Structures are given as C-alpha cells and as structure tokens.
Short mmCIF file of C-alpha atoms and ligand atoms in Angstrom, two decimals:
data_model
loop_
_atom_site.label_atom_id
_atom_site.label_comp_id
_atom_site.label_asym_id
_atom_site.label_seq_id
_atom_site.Cartn_x
_atom_site.Cartn_y
_atom_site.Cartn_z
CA MET A 1 57.56 19.26 56.63
CA SER A 2 61.09 18.27 55.58
CA SER A 3 62.73 20.33 52.88
CA PHE A 4 62.48 17.39 50.47
CA GLU A 5 58.71 17.37 50.93
CA ASN A 6 58.66 21.09 50.26
CA TRP A 7 60.64 20.69 47.09
CA LEU A 8 58.76 17.70 45.80
CA PRO A 9 55.67 19.52 44.42
CA VAL A 10 57.85 21.97 42.56
CA LEU A 11 60.10 19.33 41.08
CA VAL A 12 57.11 17.29 40.01
CA ALA A 13 55.49 20.41 38.54
CA ILE A 14 58.62 21.31 36.56
CA SER A 15 59.14 17.82 35.20
CA THR A 16 55.45 17.46 34.37
CA SER A 17 55.38 20.79 32.62
CA ILE A 18 58.38 19.94 30.50
CA THR A 19 56.78 16.63 29.55
CA VAL A 20 53.53 18.34 28.64
CA VAL A 21 55.33 20.88 26.51
CA PHE A 22 57.02 18.18 24.50
CA ILE A 23 53.78 16.28 24.03
CA LEU A 24 52.10 19.38 22.71
CA LEU A 25 55.00 20.74 20.72
CA ARG A 26 53.15 21.25 17.45
CA PRO A 27 49.92 23.17 17.72
CA PRO A 28 47.53 22.97 14.75
CA ASN A 29 47.72 26.66 13.89
CA SER A 30 51.41 27.18 14.57
CA ASP A 31 53.09 29.75 12.40
CA THR A 32 56.82 29.81 11.98
CA GLN A 33 57.06 32.95 9.92
CA PRO A 34 59.44 35.46 11.47
CA ALA A 35 57.83 38.02 13.77
CA GLY A 36 56.85 41.12 11.88
CA ASP A 37 56.56 39.42 8.51
CA SER A 38 54.12 40.39 5.79
CA ASN A 39 51.23 38.42 7.30
CA GLY A 40 48.91 41.36 8.02
CA GLU A 41 46.99 39.82 10.93
CA ARG A 42 50.09 38.73 12.72
CA LYS A 43 52.06 41.85 11.96
CA GLY A 44 50.85 43.86 14.91
CA ARG A 45 48.79 41.37 16.95
CA ILE A 46 49.56 41.47 20.66
CA GLN A 47 48.72 38.98 23.38
CA VAL A 48 48.42 40.38 26.89
CA VAL A 49 48.60 37.55 29.43
CA VAL A 50 47.98 37.38 33.18
CA LEU A 51 47.46 34.25 35.26
CA GLY A 52 44.99 36.18 37.41
CA ASP A 53 41.59 37.84 37.28
CA ILE A 54 41.61 40.23 34.30
CA GLY A 55 39.04 42.44 36.04
CA ARG A 56 41.45 42.99 38.91
CA SER A 57 44.52 43.47 36.70
CA PRO A 58 44.22 47.12 35.70
CA ARG A 59 47.73 47.43 34.32
CA MET A 60 47.18 44.54 31.90
CA GLN A 61 43.84 46.08 30.86
CA TYR A 62 45.64 49.36 30.19
CA HIS A 63 48.25 47.62 28.00
CA ALA A 64 45.42 46.12 25.94
CA LEU A 65 43.56 49.41 25.63
CA SER A 66 46.67 51.35 24.65
CA ALA A 67 47.66 48.86 21.96
CA ALA A 68 44.08 48.85 20.61
CA LYS A 69 44.10 52.66 20.54
CA HIS A 70 46.91 52.38 18.01
CA GLY A 71 44.85 50.06 15.83
CA THR A 72 46.42 46.78 16.95
CA PRO A 73 44.32 43.65 17.51
CA VAL A 74 44.77 42.40 21.07
CA ASP A 75 44.08 39.07 22.76
CA LEU A 76 43.57 39.72 26.47
CA ILE A 77 44.13 36.42 28.27
CA GLY A 78 43.41 35.62 31.93
CA TYR A 79 40.71 34.49 34.35
CA SER A 80 37.26 36.05 33.95
CA GLU A 81 36.16 36.47 37.57
CA SER A 82 35.20 40.15 37.95
CA GLY A 83 33.36 42.23 35.37
CA LEU A 84 35.37 44.19 32.83
CA PRO A 85 35.03 47.89 32.01
CA SER A 86 32.92 48.63 28.93
CA SER A 87 35.96 50.22 27.26
CA ILE A 88 37.33 46.67 27.00
CA CYS A 89 34.10 44.72 26.42
CA THR A 90 32.94 46.95 23.58
CA ASN A 91 36.33 47.44 21.93
CA PRO A 92 36.23 45.68 18.54
CA LEU A 93 40.02 45.22 18.57
CA ILE A 94 40.19 43.52 21.97
CA LYS A 95 39.20 39.90 22.31
CA VAL A 96 39.05 38.49 25.83
CA HIS A 97 40.06 34.83 26.16
CA SER A 98 39.26 33.18 29.49
CA ILE A 99 41.61 30.66 30.99
CA LEU A 100 39.73 27.71 32.51
CA PRO A 101 39.50 28.34 36.28
CA THR A 102 41.34 25.92 38.56
CA PRO A 103 38.81 23.47 40.10
CA ALA A 104 38.13 24.17 43.79
CA PHE A 105 39.35 20.75 44.94
CA LEU A 106 42.87 21.56 43.67
CA LYS A 107 43.10 24.68 45.84
CA THR A 108 43.50 22.81 49.12
CA ASN A 109 45.31 24.21 52.17
CA SER A 110 45.80 20.79 53.69
CA LYS A 111 49.53 20.08 54.05
CA GLY A 112 49.24 16.35 53.39
CA LEU A 113 47.08 16.64 50.29
CA SER A 114 49.03 19.56 48.88
CA LEU A 115 51.91 17.20 48.05
CA VAL A 116 49.74 15.64 45.39
CA LEU A 117 47.34 18.46 44.60
CA LYS A 118 49.82 21.34 44.18
CA PRO A 119 51.63 19.72 41.24
CA LEU A 120 48.22 18.85 39.76
CA LYS A 121 47.13 22.47 40.14
CA VAL A 122 50.27 23.70 38.36
CA LEU A 123 49.76 21.10 35.66
CA PHE A 124 46.15 22.22 35.23
CA GLN A 125 47.27 25.86 34.95
CA ILE A 126 49.92 24.94 32.38
CA LEU A 127 47.43 23.04 30.27
CA SER A 128 44.70 25.66 30.39
CA LEU A 129 47.12 28.47 29.57
CA TRP A 130 48.69 26.38 26.85
CA VAL A 131 45.35 25.66 25.21
CA VAL A 132 44.55 29.38 25.02
CA LEU A 133 47.99 30.50 23.87
CA GLN A 134 48.55 27.77 21.31
CA TYR A 135 45.11 26.67 20.15
CA ARG A 136 42.51 29.37 20.78
CA THR A 137 44.49 32.40 19.61
CA LYS A 138 46.25 33.33 16.42
CA PRO A 139 50.03 33.72 16.49
CA ALA A 140 50.98 37.19 17.65
CA LYS A 141 53.96 39.38 17.02
CA TRP A 142 54.21 40.22 20.72
CA ILE A 143 53.31 38.51 23.97
CA ILE A 144 53.24 40.76 27.06
CA VAL A 145 53.10 38.60 30.17
CA GLN A 146 52.64 39.73 33.76
CA ASN A 147 55.17 38.57 36.33
CA PRO A 148 54.37 37.39 39.02
CA PRO A 149 53.40 34.66 38.81
CA SER A 150 56.42 33.52 36.83
CA MET A 151 55.80 29.79 37.33
CA PRO A 152 54.15 28.60 35.21
CA THR A 153 53.02 31.72 33.29
CA VAL A 154 56.32 33.09 32.04
CA LEU A 155 57.58 29.58 31.29
CA VAL A 156 54.52 28.71 29.18
CA ALA A 157 54.50 32.12 27.47
CA GLN A 158 58.22 31.75 26.76
CA ILE A 159 57.78 28.37 25.09
CA CYS A 160 54.76 29.57 23.10
CA ALA A 161 56.72 32.63 22.00
CA PHE A 162 59.54 30.38 20.85
CA LEU A 163 57.24 28.00 18.96
CA ARG A 164 55.24 30.76 17.29
CA ASN A 165 58.11 33.13 16.80
CA SER A 166 56.56 35.85 18.91
CA ARG A 167 58.57 38.35 20.93
CA LEU A 168 58.10 38.04 24.67
CA VAL A 169 57.95 41.10 26.92
CA VAL A 170 57.81 40.46 30.66
CA ASP A 171 55.84 43.09 32.56
CA TRP A 172 57.38 43.06 36.05
CA HIS A 173 54.87 44.10 38.74
CA ASN A 174 56.93 42.51 41.49
CA PHE A 175 59.08 39.41 42.12
CA GLU A 176 57.42 36.06 42.77
CA SER A 177 60.32 35.07 45.02
CA SER A 178 59.79 38.09 47.31
CA ILE A 179 56.08 37.30 47.69
CA LEU A 180 56.92 33.68 48.51
CA ALA A 181 59.59 34.83 50.98
CA LEU A 182 56.87 36.64 52.96
CA GLN A 183 55.27 33.29 53.77
CA LEU A 184 58.32 31.00 53.88
CA GLY A 185 61.28 33.22 54.79
CA GLY A 186 64.04 34.40 52.47
CA ARG A 187 66.30 31.36 52.92
CA HIS A 188 63.68 28.73 52.18
CA PRO A 189 64.70 26.37 49.32
CA LEU A 190 61.47 27.11 47.46
CA VAL A 191 62.20 30.84 47.57
CA ARG A 192 65.69 30.24 46.21
CA LEU A 193 64.30 27.97 43.52
CA SER A 194 61.70 30.57 42.59
CA ARG A 195 64.39 33.28 42.38
CA SER A 196 66.52 31.05 40.12
CA CYS A 197 63.52 30.29 37.88
CA GLU A 198 62.64 33.98 37.59
CA ARG A 199 66.25 34.81 36.77
CA LEU A 200 66.60 32.03 34.23
CA LEU A 201 63.28 32.63 32.48
CA SER A 202 63.80 36.37 32.24
CA ARG A 203 67.02 35.88 30.25
CA PHE A 204 65.08 34.63 27.21
CA ALA A 205 62.64 37.51 26.97
CA PHE A 206 63.01 40.17 24.27
CA ALA A 207 62.29 43.06 26.65
CA HIS A 208 61.11 43.93 30.14
CA PHE A 209 58.82 46.61 31.54
CA THR A 210 59.17 47.45 35.23
CA VAL A 211 56.82 49.45 37.46
CA THR A 212 59.70 51.43 39.01
CA ASP A 213 63.22 52.62 38.23
CA ALA A 214 64.37 50.75 41.33
CA MET A 215 63.00 47.48 39.93
CA ALA A 216 64.81 48.05 36.63
CA ARG A 217 68.06 48.51 38.60
CA VAL A 218 67.47 45.18 40.39
CA LEU A 219 66.92 43.39 37.07
CA GLN A 220 70.11 44.88 35.67
CA ARG A 221 72.24 44.42 38.78
CA ASP A 222 70.99 41.11 40.24
CA TYR A 223 69.39 39.39 37.25
CA GLY A 224 72.13 40.32 34.81
CA LEU A 225 69.71 41.77 32.25
CA SER A 226 71.31 44.47 30.19
CA ASN A 227 69.09 45.12 27.16
CA ASN A 228 65.59 46.51 26.89
CA VAL A 229 64.83 46.91 30.59
CA LEU A 230 62.35 49.76 30.45
CA PRO A 231 60.75 51.40 33.50
CA LEU A 232 57.07 51.96 32.68
CA HIS A 233 55.49 53.66 35.67
CA ASP A 234 51.84 53.13 36.50
CA ARG A 235 49.79 56.21 35.72
CA PRO A 236 46.07 56.79 36.15
CA ALA A 237 43.68 55.87 33.38
CA SER A 238 41.22 58.47 32.13
CA HIS A 239 38.24 57.24 34.22
CA PHE A 240 40.00 58.47 37.40
CA ARG A 241 39.52 62.23 37.58
CA PRO A 242 39.00 64.96 40.17
CA VAL A 243 35.43 66.27 40.46
CA THR A 244 33.80 69.43 41.78
CA ARG A 245 32.45 69.74 45.34
CA GLU A 246 28.86 69.42 44.01
CA THR A 247 29.70 66.22 42.16
CA GLN A 248 31.44 64.85 45.26
CA LEU A 249 28.22 65.36 47.22
CA SER A 250 26.05 63.73 44.61
CA ILE A 251 28.45 60.75 44.50
CA LEU A 252 28.29 60.46 48.30
CA ARG A 253 24.49 60.48 48.16
CA SER A 254 24.31 57.94 45.34
CA LEU A 255 26.64 55.23 46.69
CA SER A 256 25.05 52.85 49.18
CA GLU A 257 28.33 52.71 51.14
CA THR A 258 28.32 56.46 51.81
CA ALA A 259 24.69 57.67 51.42
CA SER A 260 23.84 57.64 55.14
CA PHE A 261 26.95 59.74 55.89
CA ALA A 262 26.59 62.28 53.06
CA ASP A 263 25.00 65.04 55.17
CA SER A 264 27.40 64.57 58.01
CA ILE A 265 30.40 64.64 55.62
CA GLU A 266 29.00 67.77 53.98
CA ALA A 267 28.64 69.41 57.40
CA GLY A 268 32.26 68.51 58.24
CA LYS A 269 31.22 66.25 61.11
CA SER A 270 32.51 63.11 59.41
CA SER A 271 35.42 62.35 57.13
CA LEU A 272 35.63 59.71 54.43
CA LEU A 273 38.71 57.54 54.31
CA VAL A 274 39.13 55.05 51.46
CA SER A 275 41.50 52.16 50.93
CA SER A 276 41.55 49.56 48.17
CA THR A 277 43.19 46.19 48.39
CA SER A 278 43.39 42.62 47.12
CA TRP A 279 43.39 41.45 50.75
CA THR A 280 46.80 39.80 50.45
CA PRO A 281 49.42 39.25 53.20
CA ASP A 282 51.56 42.14 51.88
CA GLU A 283 48.97 44.62 53.22
CA ASP A 284 48.68 44.84 57.00
CA PHE A 285 45.24 46.15 57.85
CA GLY A 286 46.13 45.64 61.51
CA VAL A 287 48.17 48.86 61.25
CA LEU A 288 45.09 50.79 60.13
CA LEU A 289 42.95 49.21 62.86
CA ASP A 290 45.50 50.04 65.58
CA ALA A 291 45.70 53.65 64.36
CA LEU A 292 41.92 54.01 64.28
CA VAL A 293 41.49 52.50 67.76
CA GLN A 294 43.88 55.20 69.07
CA TYR A 295 42.13 57.87 67.01
CA SER A 296 38.70 56.82 68.28
CA ASP A 297 39.91 56.85 71.87
CA LEU A 298 41.31 60.40 71.53
CA ALA A 299 38.20 61.64 69.72
CA MET A 300 36.04 60.27 72.55
CA THR A 301 38.21 61.81 75.29
CA SER A 302 40.80 64.58 74.96
CA HIS A 303 40.15 65.61 71.31
CA PRO A 304 36.36 65.92 70.96
CA TYR A 305 36.73 68.15 67.88
CA LEU A 306 37.95 65.22 65.77
CA PRO A 307 35.38 64.10 63.19
CA GLU A 308 33.84 60.66 62.99
CA VAL A 309 35.44 58.57 60.27
CA LEU A 310 33.72 56.44 57.65
CA VAL A 311 36.24 53.94 56.27
CA VAL A 312 35.35 52.25 52.97
CA VAL A 313 37.68 49.44 51.94
CA THR A 314 37.17 48.19 48.39
CA GLY A 315 38.51 45.04 46.78
CA LYS A 316 38.27 41.25 46.78
CA GLY A 317 40.70 38.76 48.23
CA PRO A 318 41.62 36.05 50.69
CA LEU A 319 42.17 37.94 53.98
CA LYS A 320 38.92 39.92 53.95
CA ASP A 321 37.05 37.68 56.43
CA HIS A 322 39.97 37.77 58.85
CA PHE A 323 39.85 41.57 58.81
CA LEU A 324 36.08 41.68 59.26
CA ALA A 325 36.38 39.37 62.28
CA GLN A 326 38.99 41.71 63.82
CA ILE A 327 36.69 44.71 63.35
CA ALA A 328 33.74 42.86 64.88
CA MET A 329 35.84 42.03 67.92
CA LEU A 330 37.06 45.65 68.36
CA LYS A 331 33.50 46.93 67.91
CA SER A 332 32.23 44.54 70.58
CA GLN A 333 34.88 45.99 72.92
CA ASP A 334 33.73 49.58 72.10
CA LYS A 335 37.16 50.41 70.72
CA LEU A 336 35.96 51.84 67.41
CA GLU A 337 33.10 54.06 68.52
CA MET A 338 34.06 56.96 66.22
CA ILE A 339 34.71 54.70 63.26
CA THR A 340 32.36 52.98 60.80
CA PHE A 341 33.77 50.36 58.44
CA LYS A 342 32.28 49.28 55.14
CA THR A 343 33.78 46.86 52.65
CA SER A 344 32.72 46.60 49.04
CA TRP A 345 33.48 45.70 45.44
CA LEU A 346 32.29 48.49 43.16
CA SER A 347 31.90 48.94 39.44
CA LEU A 348 34.89 50.73 37.94
CA GLU A 349 32.84 53.90 37.58
CA ASP A 350 31.71 53.84 41.23
CA TYR A 351 35.21 52.99 42.45
CA ALA A 352 36.58 56.03 40.57
CA GLY A 353 33.72 58.17 41.97
CA LEU A 354 34.34 57.02 45.53
CA LEU A 355 38.03 57.95 45.30
CA ALA A 356 37.14 61.37 43.88
CA ALA A 357 34.66 62.02 46.72
CA ALA A 358 36.88 60.89 49.63
CA ASP A 359 39.00 63.02 51.99
CA VAL A 360 42.01 60.74 52.31
CA GLY A 361 43.20 57.56 50.58
CA VAL A 362 45.14 54.99 52.58
CA SER A 363 47.67 52.54 51.16
CA LEU A 364 48.86 49.69 53.37
CA HIS A 365 50.93 48.06 50.63
CA LYS A 366 54.18 46.90 52.24
CA SER A 367 56.09 45.92 49.10
CA THR A 368 57.64 42.49 49.54
CA SER A 369 60.51 43.39 47.20
CA GLY A 370 60.87 47.03 48.24
CA VAL A 371 60.84 48.00 44.57
CA ASP A 372 57.22 47.58 43.50
CA LEU A 373 54.50 50.16 44.08
CA PRO A 374 50.78 50.10 44.83
CA MET A 375 48.59 50.81 41.81
CA LYS A 376 45.84 52.04 44.15
CA VAL A 377 47.93 55.15 44.94
CA VAL A 378 48.04 55.94 41.24
CA ASP A 379 44.23 55.58 41.06
CA MET A 380 43.94 57.97 44.02
CA PHE A 381 46.16 60.61 42.43
CA GLY A 382 44.15 60.33 39.24
CA ALA A 383 41.04 61.14 41.28
CA GLY A 384 42.83 64.04 43.01
CA LEU A 385 42.85 62.23 46.36
CA PRO A 386 45.71 62.83 48.83
CA VAL A 387 47.40 59.61 49.93
CA VAL A 388 48.63 58.42 53.29
CA GLY A 389 50.67 55.26 52.86
CA TRP A 390 53.10 52.76 54.33
CA SER A 391 56.42 54.25 53.23
CA ASP A 392 59.08 51.99 54.68
CA PHE A 393 60.44 50.68 51.36
CA GLU A 394 62.87 51.84 48.69
CA ALA A 395 60.50 52.72 45.84
CA TRP A 396 57.95 54.78 47.83
CA PRO A 397 59.55 58.18 47.01
CA GLU A 398 59.25 57.37 43.28
CA LEU A 399 55.50 57.74 43.77
CA VAL A 400 54.67 59.98 46.71
CA LYS A 401 56.33 63.31 47.52
CA GLU A 402 56.20 63.82 51.28
CA GLY A 403 54.00 66.76 52.25
CA ILE A 404 53.33 67.62 48.60
CA ASN A 405 50.84 64.98 47.45
CA GLY A 406 50.77 62.63 50.41
CA ARG A 407 52.27 61.51 53.68
CA GLY A 408 54.16 58.34 54.58
CA PHE A 409 54.03 56.39 57.85
CA LYS A 410 56.07 53.55 59.31
CA SER A 411 53.91 52.61 62.31
CA ALA A 412 50.32 52.70 63.55
CA ALA A 413 51.20 55.58 65.89
CA GLU A 414 52.52 57.65 62.97
CA LEU A 415 49.40 56.91 60.94
CA GLN A 416 47.17 57.94 63.83
CA SER A 417 48.99 61.24 64.31
CA ILE A 418 48.89 62.01 60.55
CA LEU A 419 45.15 61.28 60.45
CA MET A 420 44.62 63.61 63.41
CA GLU A 421 46.59 66.37 61.69
CA LEU A 422 44.78 66.00 58.39
CA LEU A 423 41.25 65.45 59.61
CA SER A 424 41.04 67.97 62.43
CA GLY A 425 38.98 70.72 60.83
CA LYS A 426 40.02 69.46 57.36
CA GLY A 427 42.70 72.14 57.50
CA ASN A 428 45.02 73.67 54.97
CA GLU A 429 47.34 70.71 54.82
CA LEU A 430 44.69 68.49 53.29
CA ALA A 431 43.91 71.18 50.69
CA THR A 432 47.62 71.50 49.82
CA LEU A 433 47.97 67.74 49.48
CA ARG A 434 44.87 67.64 47.28
CA GLU A 435 46.41 70.21 44.91
CA GLY A 436 49.59 68.13 44.83
CA ALA A 437 47.62 64.94 44.13
CA ILE A 438 45.77 66.61 41.25
CA ARG A 439 49.09 67.82 39.79
CA GLU A 440 50.67 64.38 40.16
CA GLY A 441 47.65 62.68 38.58
CA SER A 442 47.64 64.93 35.56
CA ARG A 443 50.27 62.82 33.75
CA ARG A 444 48.22 59.96 32.37
CA TRP A 445 48.83 56.34 31.35
CA ASP A 446 48.95 57.12 27.64
CA ASP A 447 51.58 59.84 28.22
CA GLU A 448 53.75 57.19 29.84
CA TRP A 449 52.89 54.20 27.61
CA ASP A 450 53.24 55.72 24.16
CA PRO A 451 56.91 56.79 24.26
CA ILE A 452 58.06 53.64 26.09
CA ALA A 453 55.84 50.63 25.33
CA GLY A 454 54.33 52.08 22.13
CA LYS A 455 57.80 52.76 20.79
CA LEU A 456 59.15 49.31 21.66
CA LEU A 457 56.15 47.62 20.04
CA GLY A 458 56.54 49.75 16.93
CA LEU A 459 53.21 51.52 17.41
CA CYS A 460 54.51 55.00 18.20
CA PRO A 461 57.44 56.96 16.78
N1 GDD B 501 36.50 47.97 39.81
C1 GDD B 501 37.05 47.96 41.01
N2 GDD B 501 38.39 47.83 41.14
C2 GDD B 501 38.89 47.80 42.38
C3 GDD B 501 38.09 47.94 43.52
N3 GDD B 501 38.90 47.89 44.60
C4 GDD B 501 40.14 47.73 44.15
N4 GDD B 501 40.15 47.67 42.80
C5 GDD B 501 41.31 47.44 41.92
O1 GDD B 501 42.29 46.75 42.64
C6 GDD B 501 43.53 47.49 42.62
C7 GDD B 501 44.24 47.35 43.93
O2 GDD B 501 44.59 46.02 44.01
P1 GDD B 501 45.93 45.56 44.71
O3 GDD B 501 46.15 44.12 44.41
O4 GDD B 501 45.84 45.97 46.13
O5 GDD B 501 46.99 46.34 43.85
P2 GDD B 501 48.19 47.25 44.33
O6 GDD B 501 48.90 46.70 45.51
O7 GDD B 501 47.68 48.63 44.49
O8 GDD B 501 49.18 47.18 43.06
C8 GDD B 501 49.47 45.97 42.36
O9 GDD B 501 49.80 46.26 41.04
C9 GDD B 501 51.04 46.96 40.84
C10 GDD B 501 51.33 47.12 39.37
O10 GDD B 501 50.29 47.53 38.65
C11 GDD B 501 52.17 46.17 41.44
O11 GDD B 501 53.34 46.92 41.34
C12 GDD B 501 51.88 45.85 42.90
O12 GDD B 501 52.85 44.97 43.40
C13 GDD B 501 50.53 45.17 43.04
O13 GDD B 501 50.58 43.91 42.45
C14 GDD B 501 43.13 48.89 42.37
O14 GDD B 501 44.19 49.59 41.72
C15 GDD B 501 41.90 48.75 41.48
O15 GDD B 501 42.31 48.63 40.15
C16 GDD B 501 36.67 48.06 43.36
O16 GDD B 501 35.87 48.15 44.28
N5 GDD B 501 36.22 48.06 42.08
#
C-alpha cells in the first residue's frame, strides 16, 4: 500500500470524528457548573473509561473499587465481554456502563476493504463512547481514561471533559505509538501520527498516572508534560494471596486444568508453570516453546532427574490459535514429551488460586515502549509466586529484583537454563524466590493508590 493509502483511514477518521463532535456538541444532560461545585452528586462522581473489555482491565477495575471504597459513586465504562468480579457487580456505588461492541463486519483484516471499514470502525467507536459519556451517564467531577488506545478514547474523553467541565486524568499503561510501531515499524507515518496525537491530546489533561517511574520520565522529557505526572505502580489486589501447602494441594485437585497432575506435583515428579496473557504480538510464546523443547530433550536424555512440566496459560486474545497450532506441531514431532500444555480462561477466584498453587510464573511481556510493565507479574507476587520473565527492557528492574523475587531472561536458552536450575529438585533457590515474592506482594494496591490517586482526587488526605 502507498503511504497515502495508509494515511487515508486515519485522516478520514479524524475529520469524521471532529464533524461528529460538532454535531453532538450539546448533550441533553450537560452541566456547565464548575467541577467540584456544590452539586452533591457531581461533587465526587468519577468515570473510569477503557475502550477495551472491562473484565480484562484489572487496573481500571481497581481504580473503580478504590474510589468506591472512599464513598464515591463510580461509572465504569467499557466493553462487557468477560465476567466481572462480584466485588464490582455487587458494589452499590459502582455502575457498569457497556459500550456497544463494534459489529464483526467492521473488524476486517482485508487490506482493500479496510480503507473504507477502518474509518467506519473508528466512527462507530466514537459514537458509542460518546453516547455513554454524554447521554447515559451523569456529569462527573473526574474522568480517568486508559491510554492506549488514545485514538479515539482520549480524544472523546477530552472533549466530554471540556463540555461537562470534568477533570481528565490519563492513566498511561503504555504508548499507542509503540504498540503500532511493533506492527508497522518506528518510522511509519501512522506511527508518527499516532505519537503526535498522543502528545497533543495529553497536553490538555489535568493529570497523568503512569505505571512506572520510567514512563513518567518519558512523559516529562519527550511529551513536555511538567505538572501532575504521577507514577502509580501496579500492586496486587486483595484476592491474590499466598496460601498454605494444604490449600495449594486442594486447589490443584479442584481445578480441571491441574487435577490429573495433583498427585504427581505433590510427589515432586511434576512442576506447575503458569503464564497469563492477552495473546498479543508483544508476548512471544515462541521463546517459551523453544526453551521447553530444549528442556524436554535434556529431561529425556542427559538430565533424567528433571520433573515433567505442566504449563497452564490463562487468558483470551487473538494469537491463541496460532500458539496452539505450534504446540500441536511440536507434539506431533515428539519434541515436547516432558511437557503438557493447557490453556484456559478462569474465574478471578480460580485464576488467583492457580497462581498461588504454581511453582513458577512466566512473563513473556516484551514491552513495546520499554517503560511499561506486565500486570501479570504483580498478580504473581500477590499470590507469592516467583517470576521468571523477559527482562530486556528499561522498566523491568522497577518490578523484579534479580535473584530476590524472580529471574530475568533475554533468550530461550537463558529461560531453559533458569527453568532447569529452579525445577531440578525444587531446590533452595525456588524457596528463596518465593519468600522474596511474598515480601514484594505484601504492599497492596490500596497502599499505593490512596496516597497518590486518592490524594489527587481529593478522597484521601
Ligand atoms: N479472571 C481472569 N483474568 C485473567 C486470566 N488470565 C489473565 N487474566 C488477566 O489478564 C491480565 C494479563 O493480561 P495482559 O494483557 O497480558 O496484561 P499485562 O501485559 O500483564 O499488563 C497490561 O497492563 C499493564 C498495566 O496494568 C500495562 O502496563 C501493560 O502494558 C499491559 O497492558 C492479568 O493480569 C489478569 O488480570 C484468567 O484466566 N482469568
């Protein structure tokens, strides 16, 4: 495709969105009172917005729960694809508002059709988000919006905040431009356009939360943001917790993914390795497969003392089938004889239990920006699970302390040798890392949120 063709959908989307905004400028229940006025309802109301599946957006759920804990009414806005934890569903202060899902025919991969359908998809997203933010919810004092995606979410939230006199806080999980660069290359015009949009839009926000200190530095240095850039690290929620050996065994027996291995794990003949993912291109499961092929080969030949490994990968997402096909091929070639793979999507309670009962957690998150971090590692620490993760990016040491609560690797060969060290006889190193993980996980989300976000939002001293 020529670069003009690449640009066209974006230009059409931007112009269409601006047109739509002007058409809809005056919502019926608009409220132009200044933020924080005497209107009781509005005074503390917070909207938490993600253009993604709320059930798979734990950080946005945690924002909602924390604000509600301080007595604030919350509108939690996003797609309703996966089930939500009961702490959200039964909370009288949290109201979930579903954004209309994008129709399947607009999600085409065909290059020709995408010229027409991509702008339509963006337009559809703008309209459905707009309807929720402007018509189905009351004006709020604060809007916390997840970035990415920044287009069109942050743009729409920004305009709604302006029209309703709300204060916008951008919650930076990563940069949209760096995710796009993974597919298109860093010099692609769309990537540059996305970076410019992110930069421009972020200027108008009242404040910014970032998932790392390194990300805050990038916003200050490269995006020119000077005020209210607040690192707010992910921390485990209370449902992730370490459990006793007896509870681990009963969890292993109760979960269908692990039940047939429970005795063998108890006897030390098998180990349980867990990874969670959204099956996106920034996680290379090929690295794990390569490492396990080498591990299986050694366990079958020169290192017969190595245990069998049950690998449970949890999560939903686009690349899952590709990964399953790779496993089937390796199995048919007898390259994974010591390894059993299971994939699953579990209830929150079972997911937390699985992490607490496992031997090692694996993170393959490669960080497109270098300054974001995988939330799954935080879940694992909360459950007292040692982590082995891809470490070749700037922010990794902000989360994992080498040899204390986890180990980092930069290649399949390194991962294989770490797994051999940790799993052979489940030696002392694993026990040391487990103690470190429990220590690291003991600082919880509320301990982090209250003094930073709670203070900014006026909910905590
Ligand atoms: N209930 C349930 N949840 C699951 C399951 N498997 C995974 N999850 C959820 O899915 C998350 C992992 O999804 P990813 O999309 O792989 O997230 P990540 O890379 O670990 O971190 C993301 O969020 C960070 C900020 O919070 C970002 O910094 C990072 O870039 C990324 O977007 C887990 O933390 C967990 O909440 C499951 O079986 N059941």
